[in-house]
Amino acid sequence: MARRPGKNFLFVPGPTNVPERVLRAMVVSQEDHRSPIFPELTKPLYEGLKKVFKTKDGQVFIFPSSGTGGWEAALTNTLAPGDKVLTARFGQFSHLWTDMAQRLGLDVQIQEEEWGTGAHEEKIEEALVADTAHEIKAVMVVHNETATGVTSNIGAIRKAMDAAKHPALLFVDSVSGLGSIDFRFDEWKVDCAVSGSQKGLMLPAGLGFVCVSQQALNLRKNSKLNKVYFDFQDHINTNPSGYFPYTPATPLLHGLRESLQCIEDEGLEQIFRRHHVLAEATRKAVDAWGLKLCAKSPRWHSDTVSAILAPEGIDAAKIIRHAYDRYNLALGAGLSKVAGRVFRIGHIGDLNELMLLGALAGAEMSMLDNGVKIKAGSGVGAAQDYLRDNPIEAQAAAPKAA
């Protein structure tokens, strides 16, 4: 294949772009992960991650895995075979977590929601109120569903659980939310929060994170689901001294140290603002194209990914393939129920305005090449107008020319 000049424009909702300083931090010689100085690398990582989860009391575990490993760890370390759990299913990743719970031997009570919506807190409250015997041991919610570009309101779900006066644990998948959109482990009284390295934490895939409340940790003695690799106890035995129960992904830990410093340097609240501004600019582009998001209303809009419905009669998969082959732009594919119906623009991680505008321009050209009736430059222009009026760093806003 002939060399393609320039860089690939990576605009899937994960893996995301890795900052150059993080890439450089991972270029390290192999080292002894049991050396006396190894804890100098590892111990600060737990405190850095607690800041991102916004917790003082939660305990963080780092697994050499994807976020899927975090799902399994959360379930197997707190529940027993036959335990009843409540979940809302409204996209591919909420479906996969549901499937895992069923395959592990849990009794899953599923609230089926329309794809393009999320977890409805009022329905969760209703189900918990009806569970007068308190058989439901946990509520499982996907914070940010990348398949459909939907974010659920975890704070509202916690309020609903409190209103129901139900003791169920709250489990949250924030794989594509953590470090990009606001997450408040302590305030929302989350019991297990799961995330991964390849999204808002701006690393390659390979690390799974679980933040666990003390209440959930206390259930270890009653958790009868089989576990070995993902056993919290093995990490509890070794992590305080700075080590792992098995060989860790050492270069990724060096990268994690640097990515946490990137987050510290920019500031979490500023990161959330940046993601919101870039997401709003994308939504302005979609409006200008005359297209619709998969998300059914602004209530569900995700600030990390926009799933855009292709017009009737247009194969979204062809738009995605053409964008890659012709313009070296990687867009997210439609998954499961929305395969061929949507293409996704990920606006998550290490991004700025001009990077986003390049992706919008490439998406426009691919749509035009595939017969979508839009005006060239319309979406890019709408995004430019919004970005000029809404600088990512509000304090840096320059006066408009007369």
Tab-separated table of C-alpha atoms in Angstrom:
chain	number	residue	atom	x	y	z
A	1	MET	CA	0.000	0.000	0.000
A	2	ALA	CA	1.300	3.470	-0.913
A	3	ARG	CA	2.338	5.747	1.928
A	4	ARG	CA	-0.384	8.132	3.064
A	5	PRO	CA	1.022	11.535	4.049
A	6	GLY	CA	-0.190	13.317	7.126
A	7	LYS	CA	-1.827	11.760	10.147
A	8	ASN	CA	-4.912	9.666	10.545
A	9	PHE	CA	-7.770	11.684	12.005
A	10	LEU	CA	-8.959	9.472	14.855
A	11	PHE	CA	-12.530	10.443	15.726
A	12	VAL	CA	-13.990	7.264	17.101
A	13	PRO	CA	-15.209	7.450	20.715
A	14	GLY	CA	-12.277	5.302	21.824
A	15	PRO	CA	-9.480	4.611	21.564
A	16	THR	CA	-8.818	8.333	21.610
A	17	ASN	CA	-5.850	10.474	20.647
A	18	VAL	CA	-2.894	10.045	23.015
A	19	PRO	CA	-0.999	13.272	23.828
A	20	GLU	CA	2.601	13.362	22.640
A	21	ARG	CA	3.868	13.803	26.190
A	22	VAL	CA	2.019	10.639	27.240
A	23	LEU	CA	3.422	8.691	24.286
A	24	ARG	CA	6.927	9.784	25.237
A	25	ALA	CA	6.344	8.819	28.866
A	26	MET	CA	5.578	5.249	27.804
A	27	VAL	CA	8.856	4.833	25.912
A	28	VAL	CA	10.705	3.250	28.816
A	29	SER	CA	13.089	0.361	29.220
A	30	GLN	CA	11.652	-2.771	30.720
A	31	GLU	CA	11.981	-2.785	34.483
A	32	ASP	CA	11.618	-5.038	37.468
A	33	HIS	CA	8.058	-4.625	38.717
A	34	ARG	CA	9.181	-5.986	42.089
A	35	SER	CA	12.119	-3.631	42.517
A	36	PRO	CA	12.368	-1.501	45.678
A	37	ILE	CA	11.718	1.709	43.698
A	38	PHE	CA	8.667	0.498	41.739
A	39	PRO	CA	6.221	1.822	44.386
A	40	GLU	CA	7.462	5.345	43.593
A	41	LEU	CA	5.620	4.960	40.286
A	42	THR	CA	2.516	3.133	41.462
A	43	LYS	CA	1.460	4.612	44.785
A	44	PRO	CA	0.684	8.132	43.477
A	45	LEU	CA	-1.474	6.652	40.701
A	46	TYR	CA	-4.189	5.632	43.143
A	47	GLU	CA	-4.424	9.111	44.619
A	48	GLY	CA	-4.462	10.668	41.155
A	49	LEU	CA	-7.295	8.406	40.037
A	50	LYS	CA	-9.288	9.178	43.172
A	51	LYS	CA	-9.227	12.838	42.174
A	52	VAL	CA	-10.624	11.959	38.744
A	53	PHE	CA	-13.363	9.793	40.291
A	54	LYS	CA	-13.982	12.616	42.815
A	55	THR	CA	-13.714	10.400	45.848
A	56	LYS	CA	-11.997	10.531	49.209
A	57	ASP	CA	-13.304	7.270	50.612
A	58	GLY	CA	-13.459	4.991	47.571
A	59	GLN	CA	-10.717	2.452	46.898
A	60	VAL	CA	-9.293	2.273	43.374
A	61	PHE	CA	-8.085	-0.917	41.712
A	62	ILE	CA	-6.026	-1.018	38.516
A	63	PHE	CA	-6.306	-4.143	36.363
A	64	PRO	CA	-4.340	-4.987	33.203
A	65	SER	CA	-7.559	-5.285	31.197
A	66	SER	CA	-10.159	-3.293	29.317
A	67	GLY	CA	-13.219	-1.807	30.971
A	68	THR	CA	-14.929	-5.158	30.462
A	69	GLY	CA	-12.588	-6.591	33.094
A	70	GLY	CA	-13.759	-3.847	35.430
A	71	TRP	CA	-17.367	-4.899	34.844
A	72	GLU	CA	-16.501	-8.464	35.824
A	73	ALA	CA	-14.529	-7.359	38.870
A	74	ALA	CA	-17.393	-5.196	40.151
A	75	LEU	CA	-19.927	-8.002	39.844
A	76	THR	CA	-17.885	-10.969	41.049
A	77	ASN	CA	-16.458	-9.274	44.141
A	78	THR	CA	-19.792	-8.104	45.541
A	79	LEU	CA	-22.546	-10.515	44.474
A	80	ALA	CA	-23.510	-14.173	44.765
A	81	PRO	CA	-25.068	-16.574	42.220
A	82	GLY	CA	-28.795	-15.911	41.845
A	83	ASP	CA	-28.639	-12.380	43.241
A	84	LYS	CA	-31.126	-10.077	41.561
A	85	VAL	CA	-29.815	-6.951	39.845
A	86	LEU	CA	-31.734	-4.195	38.061
A	87	THR	CA	-30.444	-2.647	34.855
A	88	ALA	CA	-31.589	-0.424	32.009
A	89	ARG	CA	-30.701	-1.626	28.500
A	90	PHE	CA	-30.572	1.069	25.831
A	91	GLY	CA	-27.457	0.452	23.735
A	92	GLN	CA	-24.731	-2.001	22.843
A	93	PHE	CA	-22.665	-1.549	25.984
A	94	SER	CA	-25.565	-1.697	28.422
A	95	HIS	CA	-26.540	-4.868	26.525
A	96	LEU	CA	-23.059	-6.387	26.909
A	97	TRP	CA	-22.916	-5.665	30.643
A	98	THR	CA	-26.373	-7.212	31.003
A	99	ASP	CA	-25.188	-10.256	29.072
A	100	MET	CA	-22.160	-10.615	31.334
A	101	ALA	CA	-24.308	-10.476	34.474
A	102	GLN	CA	-26.565	-13.191	33.095
A	103	ARG	CA	-23.635	-15.398	32.103
A	104	LEU	CA	-22.165	-15.037	35.583
A	105	GLY	CA	-25.376	-16.479	37.044
A	106	LEU	CA	-27.131	-13.343	38.234
A	107	ASP	CA	-30.875	-12.805	37.990
A	108	VAL	CA	-31.103	-9.683	35.840
A	109	GLN	CA	-34.271	-7.589	35.853
A	110	ILE	CA	-34.057	-5.579	32.621
A	111	GLN	CA	-35.744	-2.279	31.872
A	112	GLU	CA	-35.797	-2.127	28.077
A	113	GLU	CA	-35.467	1.454	26.875
A	114	GLU	CA	-35.599	2.857	23.353
A	115	TRP	CA	-32.158	3.231	21.796
A	116	GLY	CA	-31.496	6.947	21.762
A	117	THR	CA	-32.675	7.334	25.348
A	118	GLY	CA	-30.973	6.253	28.557
A	119	ALA	CA	-31.737	5.046	32.049
A	120	HIS	CA	-34.995	6.581	33.286
A	121	GLU	CA	-34.598	7.392	36.966
A	122	GLU	CA	-38.359	7.425	37.543
A	123	LYS	CA	-38.655	3.829	36.298
A	124	ILE	CA	-35.758	2.740	38.482
A	125	GLU	CA	-37.416	4.333	41.500
A	126	GLU	CA	-40.706	2.597	40.670
A	127	ALA	CA	-38.992	-0.807	40.430
A	128	LEU	CA	-37.200	-0.309	43.725
A	129	VAL	CA	-40.338	0.818	45.529
A	130	ALA	CA	-42.100	-2.311	44.261
A	131	ASP	CA	-39.246	-4.483	45.617
A	132	THR	CA	-40.493	-4.430	49.200
A	133	ALA	CA	-38.472	-7.531	50.108
A	134	HIS	CA	-35.280	-5.796	48.942
A	135	GLU	CA	-34.341	-8.687	46.668
A	136	ILE	CA	-32.575	-6.368	44.236
A	137	LYS	CA	-28.964	-6.233	45.351
A	138	ALA	CA	-27.592	-3.757	42.806
A	139	VAL	CA	-28.608	-1.268	40.125
A	140	MET	CA	-26.362	-1.305	37.042
A	141	VAL	CA	-26.244	1.828	34.859
A	142	VAL	CA	-24.105	2.831	31.883
A	143	HIS	CA	-23.216	6.477	32.394
A	144	ASN	CA	-22.342	7.242	28.772
A	145	GLU	CA	-23.566	4.896	26.010
A	146	THR	CA	-21.241	5.423	23.062
A	147	ALA	CA	-23.283	3.291	20.640
A	148	THR	CA	-26.080	5.860	20.578
A	149	GLY	CA	-24.421	9.008	21.933
A	150	VAL	CA	-26.494	9.042	25.124
A	151	THR	CA	-25.624	10.125	28.667
A	152	SER	CA	-27.739	9.081	31.663
A	153	ASN	CA	-28.125	11.269	34.753
A	154	ILE	CA	-26.381	9.352	37.530
A	155	GLY	CA	-27.086	12.037	40.127
A	156	ALA	CA	-30.815	11.770	39.403
A	157	ILE	CA	-30.642	7.977	39.626
A	158	ARG	CA	-29.040	8.226	43.065
A	159	LYS	CA	-31.831	10.587	44.174
A	160	ALA	CA	-34.395	8.098	42.889
A	161	MET	CA	-32.749	5.261	44.818
A	162	ASP	CA	-32.709	7.362	47.977
A	163	ALA	CA	-36.350	8.332	47.468
A	164	ALA	CA	-37.228	4.639	47.222
A	165	LYS	CA	-35.360	4.029	50.507
A	166	HIS	CA	-33.804	0.932	48.946
A	167	PRO	CA	-30.426	-0.505	50.042
A	168	ALA	CA	-29.321	-1.697	46.585
A	169	LEU	CA	-25.763	-0.926	45.530
A	170	LEU	CA	-25.196	1.481	42.631
A	171	PHE	CA	-22.858	0.197	39.904
A	172	VAL	CA	-21.877	2.607	37.122
A	173	ASP	CA	-20.021	2.016	33.873
A	174	SER	CA	-18.246	5.319	33.167
A	175	VAL	CA	-15.775	3.867	30.675
A	176	SER	CA	-16.461	6.657	28.165
A	177	GLY	CA	-17.417	9.282	30.712
A	178	LEU	CA	-14.672	9.433	33.330
A	179	GLY	CA	-12.251	12.284	32.742
A	180	SER	CA	-14.475	13.822	30.052
A	181	ILE	CA	-17.878	14.510	31.630
A	182	ASP	CA	-18.588	15.158	35.280
A	183	PHE	CA	-18.513	12.135	37.568
A	184	ARG	CA	-18.976	12.367	41.340
A	185	PHE	CA	-18.332	9.069	43.087
A	186	ASP	CA	-18.799	10.294	46.660
A	187	GLU	CA	-21.598	12.789	46.069
A	188	TRP	CA	-23.656	10.303	44.042
A	189	LYS	CA	-22.909	7.508	46.530
A	190	VAL	CA	-21.696	5.151	43.817
A	191	ASP	CA	-20.587	1.728	45.051
A	192	CYS	CA	-18.636	0.450	42.051
A	193	ALA	CA	-17.536	2.682	39.184
A	194	VAL	CA	-15.834	1.118	36.181
A	195	SER	CA	-13.643	2.817	33.604
A	196	GLY	CA	-10.841	2.145	31.121
A	197	SER	CA	-7.653	3.773	29.942
A	198	GLN	CA	-8.446	4.412	26.267
A	199	LYS	CA	-11.103	7.116	26.537
A	200	GLY	CA	-10.957	10.275	28.638
A	201	LEU	CA	-7.724	9.191	30.302
A	202	MET	CA	-5.997	9.489	26.899
A	203	LEU	CA	-4.026	6.238	26.962
A	204	PRO	CA	-3.900	3.128	24.803
A	205	ALA	CA	-6.304	0.366	25.776
A	206	GLY	CA	-5.044	-2.035	28.413
A	207	LEU	CA	-5.933	-0.722	31.865
A	208	GLY	CA	-9.248	-1.241	33.609
A	209	PHE	CA	-10.160	0.798	36.684
A	210	VAL	CA	-12.682	0.094	39.413
A	211	CYS	CA	-13.446	2.522	42.224
A	212	VAL	CA	-15.229	0.779	45.111
A	213	SER	CA	-17.069	2.100	48.147
A	214	GLN	CA	-16.354	0.758	51.603
A	215	GLN	CA	-19.878	-0.660	51.707
A	216	ALA	CA	-19.217	-2.692	48.560
A	217	LEU	CA	-15.800	-3.806	49.824
A	218	ASN	CA	-17.421	-5.141	52.971
A	219	LEU	CA	-19.497	-7.524	50.843
A	220	ARG	CA	-16.442	-9.499	49.702
A	221	LYS	CA	-16.994	-12.194	52.295
A	222	ASN	CA	-20.498	-12.833	50.924
A	223	SER	CA	-19.563	-12.737	47.217
A	224	LYS	CA	-19.734	-16.316	46.006
A	225	LEU	CA	-19.218	-15.756	42.280
A	226	ASN	CA	-16.018	-17.356	41.038
A	227	LYS	CA	-13.095	-14.995	40.555
A	228	VAL	CA	-9.347	-15.326	40.277
A	229	TYR	CA	-7.713	-12.723	38.047
A	230	PHE	CA	-10.166	-10.022	39.154
A	231	ASP	CA	-10.197	-10.782	42.890
A	232	PHE	CA	-10.095	-7.555	44.887
A	233	GLN	CA	-8.508	-9.349	47.818
A	234	ASP	CA	-5.317	-10.126	45.922
A	235	HIS	CA	-4.939	-6.411	45.161
A	236	ILE	CA	-5.811	-5.431	48.723
A	237	ASN	CA	-2.978	-7.692	49.864
A	238	THR	CA	-0.368	-6.181	47.527
A	239	ASN	CA	-1.352	-2.649	46.439
A	240	PRO	CA	-0.632	-0.845	49.740
A	241	SER	CA	3.060	-1.665	49.363
A	242	GLY	CA	3.058	-0.463	45.747
A	243	TYR	CA	2.946	-3.819	44.002
A	244	PHE	CA	0.485	-5.985	42.054
A	245	PRO	CA	-0.553	-9.632	42.485
A	246	TYR	CA	0.705	-10.345	38.957
A	247	THR	CA	2.726	-8.678	36.228
A	248	PRO	CA	1.343	-5.186	35.567
A	249	ALA	CA	1.297	-3.315	32.238
A	250	THR	CA	4.339	-1.268	33.234
A	251	PRO	CA	4.651	1.126	30.249
A	252	LEU	CA	0.947	1.946	30.573
A	253	LEU	CA	1.472	2.831	34.231
A	254	HIS	CA	4.143	5.332	33.177
A	255	GLY	CA	1.659	6.699	30.655
A	256	LEU	CA	-1.045	6.876	33.319
A	257	ARG	CA	1.206	8.958	35.541
A	258	GLU	CA	1.663	11.439	32.698
A	259	SER	CA	-2.009	11.463	31.661
A	260	LEU	CA	-3.038	12.195	35.245
A	261	GLN	CA	-0.603	15.093	35.187
A	262	CYS	CA	-2.190	16.322	31.934
A	263	ILE	CA	-5.570	16.249	33.667
A	264	GLU	CA	-4.156	18.065	36.680
A	265	ASP	CA	-2.565	20.715	34.448
A	266	GLU	CA	-5.780	21.461	32.522
A	267	GLY	CA	-8.143	20.975	35.454
A	268	LEU	CA	-11.148	18.665	35.531
A	269	GLU	CA	-13.765	21.411	35.346
A	270	GLN	CA	-12.029	22.970	32.350
A	271	ILE	CA	-11.870	19.531	30.693
A	272	PHE	CA	-15.631	19.138	31.166
A	273	ARG	CA	-16.200	22.579	29.643
A	274	ARG	CA	-13.958	21.796	26.670
A	275	HIS	CA	-15.837	18.589	25.948
A	276	HIS	CA	-19.180	20.368	26.200
A	277	VAL	CA	-18.137	23.129	23.806
A	278	LEU	CA	-16.781	20.665	21.235
A	279	ALA	CA	-19.932	18.551	21.545
A	280	GLU	CA	-22.189	21.566	21.090
A	281	ALA	CA	-20.213	22.603	18.008
A	282	THR	CA	-20.745	19.134	16.570
A	283	ARG	CA	-24.451	19.318	17.282
A	284	LYS	CA	-24.600	22.705	15.513
A	285	ALA	CA	-22.998	21.052	12.488
A	286	VAL	CA	-25.554	18.229	12.532
A	287	ASP	CA	-28.383	20.778	12.623
A	288	ALA	CA	-26.869	22.681	9.705
A	289	TRP	CA	-26.646	19.476	7.676
A	290	GLY	CA	-30.351	18.920	8.293
A	291	LEU	CA	-29.634	15.587	9.978
A	292	LYS	CA	-30.690	14.111	13.331
A	293	LEU	CA	-28.843	12.599	16.242
A	294	CYS	CA	-29.673	9.129	17.490
A	295	ALA	CA	-30.195	10.736	20.920
A	296	LYS	CA	-33.919	11.492	21.076
A	297	SER	CA	-33.719	14.803	22.916
A	298	PRO	CA	-31.201	17.192	24.521
A	299	ARG	CA	-31.831	15.395	27.820
A	300	TRP	CA	-29.754	12.512	26.483
A	301	HIS	CA	-27.025	14.369	24.567
A	302	SER	CA	-23.525	13.039	25.155
A	303	ASP	CA	-20.585	15.412	25.349
A	304	THR	CA	-18.165	12.689	24.260
A	305	VAL	CA	-19.746	11.258	21.104
A	306	SER	CA	-22.437	12.182	18.602
A	307	ALA	CA	-24.208	9.307	16.824
A	308	ILE	CA	-25.628	10.805	13.621
A	309	LEU	CA	-28.479	9.186	11.714
A	310	ALA	CA	-27.839	8.820	7.996
A	311	PRO	CA	-30.704	9.928	5.720
A	312	GLU	CA	-33.199	7.307	4.587
A	313	GLY	CA	-31.699	5.164	1.825
A	314	ILE	CA	-28.084	6.027	2.692
A	315	ASP	CA	-25.809	3.335	4.135
A	316	ALA	CA	-23.897	4.907	7.018
A	317	ALA	CA	-21.277	2.153	6.776
A	318	LYS	CA	-20.339	3.409	3.322
A	319	ILE	CA	-19.864	6.936	4.659
A	320	ILE	CA	-17.541	5.548	7.329
A	321	ARG	CA	-15.524	3.375	4.927
A	322	HIS	CA	-15.171	6.163	2.353
A	323	ALA	CA	-14.079	8.670	5.011
A	324	TYR	CA	-11.302	6.259	5.993
A	325	ASP	CA	-10.209	5.244	2.497
A	326	ARG	CA	-10.371	8.659	0.841
A	327	TYR	CA	-9.764	11.146	3.642
A	328	ASN	CA	-7.881	9.136	6.290
A	329	LEU	CA	-10.627	9.926	8.810
A	330	ALA	CA	-11.736	7.279	11.306
A	331	LEU	CA	-15.396	7.658	12.264
A	332	GLY	CA	-17.245	5.369	14.655
A	333	ALA	CA	-19.409	2.635	13.169
A	334	GLY	CA	-22.995	1.895	14.063
A	335	LEU	CA	-23.308	-1.086	16.399
A	336	SER	CA	-25.977	-3.769	16.676
A	337	LYS	CA	-29.461	-2.234	16.232
A	338	VAL	CA	-28.047	0.922	14.650
A	339	ALA	CA	-25.483	-0.740	12.353
A	340	GLY	CA	-25.627	0.902	8.929
A	341	ARG	CA	-27.935	3.594	10.268
A	342	VAL	CA	-25.530	5.880	12.124
A	343	PHE	CA	-21.995	7.129	11.925
A	344	ARG	CA	-20.374	8.445	15.053
A	345	ILE	CA	-18.071	11.374	15.657
A	346	GLY	CA	-16.121	10.985	18.877
A	347	HIS	CA	-15.217	14.316	20.485
A	348	ILE	CA	-13.447	12.906	23.512
A	349	GLY	CA	-9.964	13.092	24.936
A	350	ASP	CA	-7.065	15.195	23.688
A	351	LEU	CA	-8.884	17.456	21.185
A	352	ASN	CA	-9.178	21.114	20.280
A	353	GLU	CA	-11.300	23.224	17.944
A	354	LEU	CA	-9.232	22.848	14.778
A	355	MET	CA	-8.976	19.087	15.180
A	356	LEU	CA	-12.761	18.879	15.436
A	357	LEU	CA	-13.275	21.124	12.401
A	358	GLY	CA	-11.044	18.821	10.364
A	359	ALA	CA	-13.217	15.846	11.307
A	360	LEU	CA	-16.418	17.723	10.465
A	361	ALA	CA	-14.992	18.722	7.077
A	362	GLY	CA	-14.012	15.126	6.336
A	363	ALA	CA	-17.436	13.855	7.362
A	364	GLU	CA	-19.070	16.450	5.097
A	365	MET	CA	-16.979	15.401	2.107
A	366	SER	CA	-17.656	11.719	2.677
A	367	MET	CA	-21.389	12.363	2.957
A	368	LEU	CA	-21.373	14.420	-0.260
A	369	ASP	CA	-19.420	11.697	-2.054
A	370	ASN	CA	-22.061	9.183	-0.937
A	371	GLY	CA	-25.077	11.121	-2.137
A	372	VAL	CA	-26.154	12.904	1.026
A	373	LYS	CA	-27.851	16.153	0.050
A	374	ILE	CA	-26.042	18.712	2.173
A	375	LYS	CA	-24.298	21.957	1.343
A	376	ALA	CA	-20.518	21.782	1.406
A	377	GLY	CA	-19.202	23.799	4.327
A	378	SER	CA	-22.561	24.170	6.049
A	379	GLY	CA	-21.740	22.080	9.103
A	380	VAL	CA	-18.190	23.352	9.362
A	381	GLY	CA	-19.440	26.941	9.141
A	382	ALA	CA	-22.056	26.423	11.847
A	383	ALA	CA	-19.443	24.846	14.107
A	384	GLN	CA	-17.022	27.709	13.428
A	385	ASP	CA	-19.638	30.288	14.382
A	386	TYR	CA	-20.382	28.480	17.619
A	387	LEU	CA	-16.714	27.961	18.509
A	388	ARG	CA	-15.868	31.618	17.872
A	389	ASP	CA	-18.666	32.687	20.205
A	390	ASN	CA	-17.864	30.044	22.825
A	391	PRO	CA	-14.119	29.772	23.360
A	392	ILE	CA	-13.029	26.637	25.142
A	393	GLU	CA	-11.263	28.751	27.751
A	394	ALA	CA	-13.849	31.375	28.576
A	395	GLN	CA	-11.333	33.674	30.231
A	396	ALA	CA	-9.304	33.758	27.032
A	397	ALA	CA	-12.110	35.125	24.861
A	398	ALA	CA	-10.812	37.707	22.395
A	399	PRO	CA	-12.941	40.695	21.387
A	400	LYS	CA	-14.644	40.425	18.019
A	401	ALA	CA	-13.395	42.621	15.235
A	402	ALA	CA	-15.589	45.612	14.467
